[in-house]
Coordinates of C-alpha atoms in Angstrom, one line a residue:
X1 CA -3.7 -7.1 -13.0
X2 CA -6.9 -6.0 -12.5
X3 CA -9.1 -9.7 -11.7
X4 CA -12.7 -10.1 -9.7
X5 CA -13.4 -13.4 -7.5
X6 CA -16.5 -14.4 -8.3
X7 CA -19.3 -15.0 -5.4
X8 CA -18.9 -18.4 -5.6
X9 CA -15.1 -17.7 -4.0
X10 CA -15.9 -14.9 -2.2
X11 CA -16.0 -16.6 1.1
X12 CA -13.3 -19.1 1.1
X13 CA -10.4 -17.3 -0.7
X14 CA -8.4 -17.9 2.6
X15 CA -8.7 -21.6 2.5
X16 CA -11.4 -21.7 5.5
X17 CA -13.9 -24.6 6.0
X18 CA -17.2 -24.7 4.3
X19 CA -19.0 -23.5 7.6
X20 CA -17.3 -20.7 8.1
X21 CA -17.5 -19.3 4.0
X22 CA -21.4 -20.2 5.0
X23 CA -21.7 -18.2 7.8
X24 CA -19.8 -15.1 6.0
X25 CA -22.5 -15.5 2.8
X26 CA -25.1 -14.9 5.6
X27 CA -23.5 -12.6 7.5
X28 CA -23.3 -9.9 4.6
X29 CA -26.5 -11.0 2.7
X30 CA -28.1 -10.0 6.5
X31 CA -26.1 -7.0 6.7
X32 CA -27.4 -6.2 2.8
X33 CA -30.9 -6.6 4.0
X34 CA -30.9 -4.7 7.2
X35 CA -29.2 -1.8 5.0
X36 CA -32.2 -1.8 2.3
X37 CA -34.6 -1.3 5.6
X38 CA -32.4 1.4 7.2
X39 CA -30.9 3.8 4.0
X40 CA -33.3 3.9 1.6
X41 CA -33.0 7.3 0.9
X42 CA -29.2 7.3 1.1
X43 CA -29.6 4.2 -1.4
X44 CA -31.5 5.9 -4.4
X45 CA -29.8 9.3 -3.9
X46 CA -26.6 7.4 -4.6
X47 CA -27.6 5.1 -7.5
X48 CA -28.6 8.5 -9.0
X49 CA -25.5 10.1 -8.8
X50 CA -23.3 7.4 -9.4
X51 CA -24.9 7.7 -13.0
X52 CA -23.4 11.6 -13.6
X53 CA -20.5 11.6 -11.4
X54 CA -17.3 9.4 -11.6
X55 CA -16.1 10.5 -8.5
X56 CA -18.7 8.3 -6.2
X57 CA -18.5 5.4 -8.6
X58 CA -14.9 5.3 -8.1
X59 CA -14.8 6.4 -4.3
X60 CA -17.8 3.8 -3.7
X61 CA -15.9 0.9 -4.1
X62 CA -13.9 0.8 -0.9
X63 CA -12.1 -3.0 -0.7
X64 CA -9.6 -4.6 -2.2
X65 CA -10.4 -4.6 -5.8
X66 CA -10.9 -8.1 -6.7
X67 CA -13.6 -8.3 -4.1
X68 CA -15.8 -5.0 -5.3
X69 CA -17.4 -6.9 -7.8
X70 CA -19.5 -8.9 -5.2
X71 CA -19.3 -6.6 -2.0
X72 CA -20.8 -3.9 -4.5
X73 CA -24.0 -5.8 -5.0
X74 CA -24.5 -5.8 -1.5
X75 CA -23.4 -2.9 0.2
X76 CA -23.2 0.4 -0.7
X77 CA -21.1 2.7 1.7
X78 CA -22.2 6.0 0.3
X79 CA -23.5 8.4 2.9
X80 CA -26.1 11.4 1.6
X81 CA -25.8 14.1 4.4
X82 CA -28.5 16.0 6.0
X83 CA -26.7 17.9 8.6
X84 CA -24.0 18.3 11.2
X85 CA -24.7 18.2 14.6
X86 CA -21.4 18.1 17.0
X87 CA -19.2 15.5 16.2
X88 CA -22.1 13.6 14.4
X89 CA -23.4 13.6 10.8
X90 CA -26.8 12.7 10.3
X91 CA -27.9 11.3 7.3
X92 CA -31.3 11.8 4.9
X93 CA -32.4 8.9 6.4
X94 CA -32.1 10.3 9.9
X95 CA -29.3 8.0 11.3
X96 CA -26.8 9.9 13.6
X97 CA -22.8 8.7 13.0
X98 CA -19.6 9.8 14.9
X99 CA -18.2 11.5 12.3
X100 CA -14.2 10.1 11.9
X101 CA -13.7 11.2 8.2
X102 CA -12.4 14.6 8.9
X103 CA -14.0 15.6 6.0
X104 CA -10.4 14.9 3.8
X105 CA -8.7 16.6 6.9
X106 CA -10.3 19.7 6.8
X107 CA -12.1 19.6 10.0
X108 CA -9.7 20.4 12.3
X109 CA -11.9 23.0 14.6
X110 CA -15.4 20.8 14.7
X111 CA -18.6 21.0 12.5
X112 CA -20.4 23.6 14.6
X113 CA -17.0 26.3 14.4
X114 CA -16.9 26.4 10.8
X115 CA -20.8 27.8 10.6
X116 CA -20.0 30.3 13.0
X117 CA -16.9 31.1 10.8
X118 CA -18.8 31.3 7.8
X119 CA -21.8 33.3 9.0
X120 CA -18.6 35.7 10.4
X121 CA -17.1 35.9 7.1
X122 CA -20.1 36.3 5.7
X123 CA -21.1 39.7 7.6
X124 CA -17.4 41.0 6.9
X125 CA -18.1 40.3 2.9
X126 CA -21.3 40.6 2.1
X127 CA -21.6 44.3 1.5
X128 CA -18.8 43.6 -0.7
X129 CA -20.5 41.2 -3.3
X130 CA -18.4 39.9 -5.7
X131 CA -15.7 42.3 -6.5
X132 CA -12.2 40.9 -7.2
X133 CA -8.7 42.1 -7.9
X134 CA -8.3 44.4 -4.9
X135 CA -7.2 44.4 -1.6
X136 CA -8.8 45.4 1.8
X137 CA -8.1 45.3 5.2
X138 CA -9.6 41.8 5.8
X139 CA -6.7 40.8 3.7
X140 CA -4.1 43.0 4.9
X141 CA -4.9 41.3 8.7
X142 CA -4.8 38.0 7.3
X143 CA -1.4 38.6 5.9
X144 CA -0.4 40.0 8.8
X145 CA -1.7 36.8 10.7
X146 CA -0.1 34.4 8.4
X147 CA 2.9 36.0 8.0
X148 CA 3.3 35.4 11.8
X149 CA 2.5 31.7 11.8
X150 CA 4.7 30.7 9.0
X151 CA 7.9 33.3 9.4
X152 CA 7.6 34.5 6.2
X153 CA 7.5 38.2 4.4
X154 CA 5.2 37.5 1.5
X155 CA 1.7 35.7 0.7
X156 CA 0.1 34.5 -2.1
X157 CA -3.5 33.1 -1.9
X158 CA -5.2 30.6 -4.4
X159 CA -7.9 28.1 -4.9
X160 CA -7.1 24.7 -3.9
X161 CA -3.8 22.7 -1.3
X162 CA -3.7 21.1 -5.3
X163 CA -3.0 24.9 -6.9
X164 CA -0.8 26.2 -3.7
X165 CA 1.3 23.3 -4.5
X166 CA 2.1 24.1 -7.9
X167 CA 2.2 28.1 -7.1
X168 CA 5.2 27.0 -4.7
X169 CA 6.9 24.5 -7.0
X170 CA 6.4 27.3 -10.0
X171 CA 7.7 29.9 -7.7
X172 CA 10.8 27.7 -6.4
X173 CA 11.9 26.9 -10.3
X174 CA 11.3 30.6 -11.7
X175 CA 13.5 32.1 -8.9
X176 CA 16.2 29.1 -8.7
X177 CA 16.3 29.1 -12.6
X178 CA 16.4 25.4 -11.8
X179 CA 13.9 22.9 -13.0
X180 CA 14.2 19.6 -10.9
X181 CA 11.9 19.0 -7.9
X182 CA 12.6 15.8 -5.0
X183 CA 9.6 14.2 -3.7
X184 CA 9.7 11.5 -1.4
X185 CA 8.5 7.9 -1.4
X186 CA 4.8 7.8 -1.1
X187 CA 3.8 11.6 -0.4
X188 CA 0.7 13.0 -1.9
X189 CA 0.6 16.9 -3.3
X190 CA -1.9 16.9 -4.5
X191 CA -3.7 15.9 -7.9
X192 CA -1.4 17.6 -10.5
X193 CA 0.2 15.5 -12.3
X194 CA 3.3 17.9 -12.4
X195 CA 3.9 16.2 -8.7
X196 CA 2.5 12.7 -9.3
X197 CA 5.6 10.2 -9.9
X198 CA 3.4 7.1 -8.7
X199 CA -0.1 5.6 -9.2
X200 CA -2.6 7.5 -10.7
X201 CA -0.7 10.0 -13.0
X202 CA -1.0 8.5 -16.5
X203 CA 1.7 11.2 -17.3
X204 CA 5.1 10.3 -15.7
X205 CA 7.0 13.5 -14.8
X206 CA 10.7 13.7 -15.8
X207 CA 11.2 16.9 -14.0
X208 CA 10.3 15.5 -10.8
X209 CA 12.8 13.3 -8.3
X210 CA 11.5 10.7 -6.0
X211 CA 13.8 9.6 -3.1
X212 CA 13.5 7.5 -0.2
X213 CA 12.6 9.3 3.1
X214 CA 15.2 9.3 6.1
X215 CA 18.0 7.6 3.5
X216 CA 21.2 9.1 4.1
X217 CA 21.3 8.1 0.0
X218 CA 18.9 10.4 -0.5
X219 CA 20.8 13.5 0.8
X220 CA 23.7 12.4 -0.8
X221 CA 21.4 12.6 -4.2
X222 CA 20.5 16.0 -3.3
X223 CA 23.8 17.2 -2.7
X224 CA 25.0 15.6 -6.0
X225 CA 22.1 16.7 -8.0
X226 CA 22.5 20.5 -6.2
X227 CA 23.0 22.3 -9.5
X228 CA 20.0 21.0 -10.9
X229 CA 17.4 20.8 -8.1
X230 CA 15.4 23.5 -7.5
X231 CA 12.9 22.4 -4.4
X232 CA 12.7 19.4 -2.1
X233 CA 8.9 18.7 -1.5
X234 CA 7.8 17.6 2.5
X235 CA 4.3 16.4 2.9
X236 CA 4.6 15.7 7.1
X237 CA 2.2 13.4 7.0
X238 CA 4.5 10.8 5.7
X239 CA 5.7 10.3 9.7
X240 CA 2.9 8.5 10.1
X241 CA 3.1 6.0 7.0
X242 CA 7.4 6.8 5.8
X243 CA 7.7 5.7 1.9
X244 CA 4.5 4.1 2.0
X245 CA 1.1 5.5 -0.2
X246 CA -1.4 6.7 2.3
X247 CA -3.1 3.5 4.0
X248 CA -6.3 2.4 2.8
X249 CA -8.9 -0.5 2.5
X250 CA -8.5 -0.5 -1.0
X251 CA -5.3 -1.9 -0.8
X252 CA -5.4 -3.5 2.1
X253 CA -4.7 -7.5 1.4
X254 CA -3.8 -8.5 4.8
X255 CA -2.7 -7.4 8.2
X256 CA 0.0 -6.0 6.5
X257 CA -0.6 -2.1 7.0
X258 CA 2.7 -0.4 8.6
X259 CA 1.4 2.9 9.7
X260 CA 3.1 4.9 12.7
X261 CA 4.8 7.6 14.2
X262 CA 8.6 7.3 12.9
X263 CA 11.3 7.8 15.4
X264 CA 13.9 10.2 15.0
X265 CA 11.6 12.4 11.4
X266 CA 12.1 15.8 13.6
X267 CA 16.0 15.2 13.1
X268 CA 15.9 14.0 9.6
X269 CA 13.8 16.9 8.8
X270 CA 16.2 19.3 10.7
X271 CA 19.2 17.3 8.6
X272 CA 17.2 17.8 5.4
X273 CA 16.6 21.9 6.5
X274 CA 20.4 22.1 6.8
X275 CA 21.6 20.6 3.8
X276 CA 18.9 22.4 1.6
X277 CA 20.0 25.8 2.9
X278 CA 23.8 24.7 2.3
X279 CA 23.0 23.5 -1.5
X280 CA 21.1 26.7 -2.1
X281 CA 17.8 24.5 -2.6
X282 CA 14.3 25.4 -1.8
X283 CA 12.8 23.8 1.2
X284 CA 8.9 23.2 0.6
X285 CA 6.8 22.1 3.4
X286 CA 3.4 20.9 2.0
X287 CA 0.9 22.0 5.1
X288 CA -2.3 21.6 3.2
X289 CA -3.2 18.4 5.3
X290 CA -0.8 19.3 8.5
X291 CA -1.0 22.7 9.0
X292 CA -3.2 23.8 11.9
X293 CA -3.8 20.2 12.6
X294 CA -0.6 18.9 14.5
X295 CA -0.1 22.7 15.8
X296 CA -1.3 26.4 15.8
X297 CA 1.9 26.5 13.5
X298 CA 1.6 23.3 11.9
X299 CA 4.6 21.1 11.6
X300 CA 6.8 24.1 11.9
X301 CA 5.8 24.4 15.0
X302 CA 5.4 20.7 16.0
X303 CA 9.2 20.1 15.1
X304 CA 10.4 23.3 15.0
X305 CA 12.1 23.3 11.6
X306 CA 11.4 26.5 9.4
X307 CA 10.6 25.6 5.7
X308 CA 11.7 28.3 2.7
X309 CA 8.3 27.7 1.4
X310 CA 4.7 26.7 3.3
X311 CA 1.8 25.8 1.7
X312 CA -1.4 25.7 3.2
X313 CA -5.1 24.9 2.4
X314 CA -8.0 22.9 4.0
X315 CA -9.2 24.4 7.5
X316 CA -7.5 27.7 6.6
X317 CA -10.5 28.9 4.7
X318 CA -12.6 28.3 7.7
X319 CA -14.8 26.1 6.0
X320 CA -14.6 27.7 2.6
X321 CA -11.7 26.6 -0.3
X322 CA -8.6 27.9 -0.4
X323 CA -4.6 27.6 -1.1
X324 CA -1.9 29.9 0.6
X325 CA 1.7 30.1 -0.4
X326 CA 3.8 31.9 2.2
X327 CA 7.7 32.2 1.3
X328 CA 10.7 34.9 1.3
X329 CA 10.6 37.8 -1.3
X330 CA 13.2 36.3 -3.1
X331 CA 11.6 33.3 -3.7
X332 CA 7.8 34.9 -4.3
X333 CA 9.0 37.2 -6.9
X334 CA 6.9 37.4 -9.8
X335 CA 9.2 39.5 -12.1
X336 CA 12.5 39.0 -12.8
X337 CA 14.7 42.2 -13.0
X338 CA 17.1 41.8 -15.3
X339 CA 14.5 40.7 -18.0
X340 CA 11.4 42.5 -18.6
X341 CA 9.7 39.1 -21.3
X342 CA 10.7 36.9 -17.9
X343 CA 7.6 36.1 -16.1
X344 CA 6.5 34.2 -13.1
X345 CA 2.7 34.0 -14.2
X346 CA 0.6 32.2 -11.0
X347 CA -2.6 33.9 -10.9
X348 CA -6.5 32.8 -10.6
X349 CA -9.5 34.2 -10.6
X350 CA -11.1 33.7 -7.5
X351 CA -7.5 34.2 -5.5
X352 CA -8.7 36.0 -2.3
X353 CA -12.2 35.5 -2.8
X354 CA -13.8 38.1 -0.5
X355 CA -16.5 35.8 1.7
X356 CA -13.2 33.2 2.0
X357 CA -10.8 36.3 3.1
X358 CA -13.6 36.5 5.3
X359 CA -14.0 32.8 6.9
X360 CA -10.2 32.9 6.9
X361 CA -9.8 36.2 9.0
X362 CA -12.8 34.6 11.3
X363 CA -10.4 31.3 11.7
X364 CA -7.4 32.9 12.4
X365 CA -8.9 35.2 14.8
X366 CA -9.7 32.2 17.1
X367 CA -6.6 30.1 16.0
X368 CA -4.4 32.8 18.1
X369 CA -6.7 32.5 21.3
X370 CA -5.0 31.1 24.6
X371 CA -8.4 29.4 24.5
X372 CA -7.5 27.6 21.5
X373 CA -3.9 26.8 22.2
X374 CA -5.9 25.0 25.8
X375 CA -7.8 22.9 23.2
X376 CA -5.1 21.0 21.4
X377 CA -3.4 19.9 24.5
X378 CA -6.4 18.8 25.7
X379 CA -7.7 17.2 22.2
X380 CA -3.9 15.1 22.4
X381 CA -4.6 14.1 26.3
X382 CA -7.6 12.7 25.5
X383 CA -6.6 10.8 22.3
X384 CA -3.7 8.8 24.5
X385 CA -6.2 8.3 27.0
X386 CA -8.7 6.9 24.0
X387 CA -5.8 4.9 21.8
X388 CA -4.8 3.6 25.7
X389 CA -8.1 2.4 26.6
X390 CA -9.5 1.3 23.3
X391 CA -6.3 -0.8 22.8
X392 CA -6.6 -2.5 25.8
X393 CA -9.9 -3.1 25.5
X394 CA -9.6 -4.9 22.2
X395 CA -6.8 -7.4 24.1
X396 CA -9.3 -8.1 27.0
X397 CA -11.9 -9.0 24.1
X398 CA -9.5 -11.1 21.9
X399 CA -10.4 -8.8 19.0
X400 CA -7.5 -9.0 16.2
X401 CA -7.1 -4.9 16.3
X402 CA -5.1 -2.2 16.8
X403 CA -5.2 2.1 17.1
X404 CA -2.2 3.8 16.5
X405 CA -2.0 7.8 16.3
X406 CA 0.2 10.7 15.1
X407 CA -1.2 13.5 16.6
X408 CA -5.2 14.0 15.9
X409 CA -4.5 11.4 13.0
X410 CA -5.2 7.5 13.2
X411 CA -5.4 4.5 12.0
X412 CA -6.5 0.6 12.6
X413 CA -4.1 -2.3 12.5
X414 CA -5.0 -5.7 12.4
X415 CA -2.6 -8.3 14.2
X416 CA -4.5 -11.5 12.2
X417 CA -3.8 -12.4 9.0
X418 CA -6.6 -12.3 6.7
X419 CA -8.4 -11.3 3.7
X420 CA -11.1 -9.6 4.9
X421 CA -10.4 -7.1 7.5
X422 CA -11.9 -4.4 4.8
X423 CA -15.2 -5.6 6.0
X424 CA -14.7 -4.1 9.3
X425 CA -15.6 -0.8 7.8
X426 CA -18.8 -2.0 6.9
X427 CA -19.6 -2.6 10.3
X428 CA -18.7 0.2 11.8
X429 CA -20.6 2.4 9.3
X430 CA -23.9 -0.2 10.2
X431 CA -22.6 0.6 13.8
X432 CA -22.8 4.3 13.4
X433 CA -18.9 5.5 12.9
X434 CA -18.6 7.4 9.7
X435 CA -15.5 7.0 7.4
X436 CA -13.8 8.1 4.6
X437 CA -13.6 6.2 1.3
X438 CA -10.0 4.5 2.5
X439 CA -11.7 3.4 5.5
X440 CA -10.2 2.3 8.6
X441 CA -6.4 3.4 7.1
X442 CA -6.9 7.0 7.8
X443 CA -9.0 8.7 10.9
X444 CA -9.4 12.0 12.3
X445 CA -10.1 13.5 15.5
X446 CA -11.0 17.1 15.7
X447 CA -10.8 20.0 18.6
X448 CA -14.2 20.0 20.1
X449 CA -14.7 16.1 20.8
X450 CA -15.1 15.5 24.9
X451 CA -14.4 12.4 26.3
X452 CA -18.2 11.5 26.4
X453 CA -17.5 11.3 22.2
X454 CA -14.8 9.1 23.2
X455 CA -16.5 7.1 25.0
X456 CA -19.4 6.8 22.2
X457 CA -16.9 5.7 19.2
X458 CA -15.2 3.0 21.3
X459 CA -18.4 1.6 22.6
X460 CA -19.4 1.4 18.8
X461 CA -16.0 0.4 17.4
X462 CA -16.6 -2.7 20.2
X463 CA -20.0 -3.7 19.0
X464 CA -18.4 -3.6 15.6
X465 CA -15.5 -5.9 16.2
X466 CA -18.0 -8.4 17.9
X467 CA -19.8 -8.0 14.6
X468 CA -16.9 -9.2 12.6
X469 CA -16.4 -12.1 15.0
X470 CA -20.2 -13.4 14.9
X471 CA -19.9 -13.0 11.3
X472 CA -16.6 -15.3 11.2
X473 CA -15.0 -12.6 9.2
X474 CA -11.7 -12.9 11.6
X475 CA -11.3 -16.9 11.8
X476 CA -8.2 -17.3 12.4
X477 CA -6.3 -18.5 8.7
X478 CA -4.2 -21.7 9.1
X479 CA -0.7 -21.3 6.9
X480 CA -1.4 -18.1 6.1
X481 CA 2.0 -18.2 3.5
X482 CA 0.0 -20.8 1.6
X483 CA -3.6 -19.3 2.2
X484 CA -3.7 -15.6 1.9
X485 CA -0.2 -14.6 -0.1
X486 CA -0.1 -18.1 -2.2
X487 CA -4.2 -17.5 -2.8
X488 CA -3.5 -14.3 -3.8
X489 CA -0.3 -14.7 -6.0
X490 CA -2.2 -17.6 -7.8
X491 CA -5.2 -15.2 -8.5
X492 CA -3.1 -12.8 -9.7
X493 CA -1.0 -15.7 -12.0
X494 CA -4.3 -16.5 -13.8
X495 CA -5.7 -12.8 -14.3
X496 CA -2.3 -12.0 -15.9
X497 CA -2.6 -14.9 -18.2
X498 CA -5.8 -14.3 -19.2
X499 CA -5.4 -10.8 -19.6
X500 CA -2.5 -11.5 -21.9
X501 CA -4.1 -14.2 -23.5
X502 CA -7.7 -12.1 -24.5
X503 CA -5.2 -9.4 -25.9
X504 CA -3.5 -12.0 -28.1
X505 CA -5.1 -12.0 -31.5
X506 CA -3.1 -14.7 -34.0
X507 CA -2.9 -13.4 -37.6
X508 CA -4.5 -14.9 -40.1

């Protein structure tokens, strides 16, 4: 149920002493004021567009619900940009922030690659203007190119990860003549709600399967349901977070984030590879968020398992939007031979937009330099040196955190209970780390960070956490049973009675 505590609670939902909910009122209303004095313009560029787009209002609130209806009056996390400079992001108010966002994954090369690529693809294109519907031999090399990285004879190119998705899954029922789709515990595909079975999809799909990852149940489900299923879905990403949503702050209500790299997922994915191709079911790997970003070949090439179908999107358009489908002819066919009115219809508009053939033919130009291949070894040595350090850094300090990583991808754990290790991500953003709206759950390091830009985030991370601490933010909670999960059930108790009670009119 959907409840807010009230400021008067705020402070002391965990059951701690009057002292310490005191020195947490000051510790934000001090944070609130020092924010006024240093975003000012960031502040009234965002109360202007929170007014004509939903997007920020809903992306702006970035704690556990219940608590957004005071943080909100305080803080306001939105970040207007200025520029990019390195790994940094500058804001209109001039203040420089280690940029840990990833910009939802796509930065994979660094800020300063993706102008070049752009001003590249723009020379390639711009004699071309906007002419679409034809081919050239920009495209013809970056279907060479991708046809290489995935193993796959045909290419289709669209708009969005979201639309590559749904070109795959359309492709994979049209061909198989068979409507079912498996989707595993948690994944994300994407915003259509054609591949949505959980939060957020008013629409519940009933055309749409979805199992538990790594259960030998679940293959047995497949191989039953053989006749009927047309494609099993793989978003790789769930290795780092298996049949769980995708961490955030928002639903963060203790220290109970389990986020991590899964032991023995290149296996179950080789399992899964094996008993797809023996039930005559299409293997779908959704590389939107992966590919390029674990691996020059994505998670093909990080676990060496060859999907039926890849998708791809984000840092493929070299800084410009764009969906690929790459598959087999068999399973790209748009036409089906035996009946003329039979028609695989994906299409779009802006499909192989010139300037993005462009930026794309510029990124995969570089992707297949030995140069390149030098920098992801390099970017993963430094990121175990940085999760190494950081970690035992935090010990040393007594500071109730974690890092864990899956390649370039991380996250924060918090060994404490509590209720309020959302507020962290305040900190760090007053600090001078930039994150995304789900906070500390998801990071992202990218290829051109030095260990100098290592040093820098832990040093603020540090200053951060001390932060928390002066702010008694991370006092330690005595029974936590009773005060975090009983405080919490009990809230929820009395907002679901009240809910059902306002909705209960008596008749007359």
């Amino acid at each position: 149920p959907k409840y807010t505590i009230s400021e008067e609670n705020f402070s002391d939902c965990d059951g701690c002493s009057k002292e310490v909910a005191m020195a947490r009122k000051n510790a934000i209303s001090e944070l609130s004021e020092k924010w006024k004095a240093k975003y000012p313009k960031c502040h009234e560029f965002s109360v202007e567009l929170k007014k004509m787009i939903s997007d920020l209002r809903f992306t702006s609130s970035r704690c556990f619900p219940a608590f957004n209806g005071v943080v909100n009056q305080y803080l306001d996390p939105s970040m207007a940009l200025d520029r990019t400079e390195g790994v940094d992001v500058v804001d209109l108010d001039g203040n420089s922030s280690i940029d840990i966002s990833g910009s939802y994954g796509v930065n994979v090369c660094g800020y300063e690659k993706y102008k070049d690529f752009i001003e590249d693809g723009w020379s390639k294109a711009k004699n071309q203007g906007l002419f679409l519907g034809s081919l050239d031999n920009t495209v013809l090399d970056n279907i060479a190119r991708l046809r290489k990285i995935s193993g796959h004879d045909e290419v289709s190119f669209h708009m969005s990860g979201t639309e590559a998705v749904m070109a795959a899954v359309r492709c994979a029922r049209y061909n198989l003549k068979k409507k079912l789709c498996v989707t595993f515990g948690g994944a994300y595909h994407g915003w259509w709600d054609g591949m949505q079975p959980v939060v957020g999809n008013e629409r519940l799909p009933n055309d749409v399967l979805c199992l538990k990852d790594m259960s030998a149940l679940s293959l047995k489900v497949i191989s039953a349901r053989r006749n009927e299923i047309a494609a099993v879905l793989i978003n790789p990403l769930q290795c780092f977070h298996l049949n769980q949503s995708p961490p955030s702050d928002v639903v963060l209500k203790t220290n109970d984030r389990k986020v991590g790299p899964t032991p023995g997922y290149k296996e179950w994915l080789q399992e899964l590879q094996k008993l797809c191709k023996d039930c005559g079911v299409a293997l779908i790997f959704d590389e939107v968020y992966t590919g390029f970003r674990l691996h020059p070949r994505g998670a093909q090439g990080a676990y060496d398992v060859k999907a039926d179908i890849v998708c791809y999107g984000k840092t493929l358009g070299g800084g410009l939007p764009i969906g690929v489908v790459c598959g087999p002819k068999d399973l790209m066919a748009r036409g089906d031979s035996k009946k003329a009115a039979r028609v695989n219809y994906v299409i779009g508009t802006f499909a192989g937009h010139p300037f993005v053939m462009g930026t794309m033919n510029a990124f995969l130009r570089w992707l297949e330099t030995p140069e390149t291949f030098g920098l992801y070894h390099k970017m993963h040595t430094n990121i175990d040196t940085f999760i190494s350090n950081a970690n035992k850094a935090f010990l040393e300090k007594d500071y109730p955190i974690k890092l864990v990583n899956w390649f370039s991808v991380f996250s924060i754990l918090y060994t404490l209970p509590g209720r309020y290790h959302w507020m962290f991500q305040y900190y760090l953003k007053d600090e001078g780390v930039n994150l995304s709206w789900v906070g500390t759950g998801r990071l992202l390091f990218s290829l051109n960070w030095e260990k100098s830009d290592y040093d820098r985030l832990l040093d603020r991370i540090l200053r951060a956490c001390e932060a928390m601490k002066q702010g008694r933010w991370w006092e330690p909670v005595s029974n936590p049973n009773k005060n975090i999960k009983g405080n919490l059930m009990m809230e929820m108790g009395k907002a679901t009675l009240k809910n059902a009670m306002s909705s209960f009119s008596p008749q007359a």
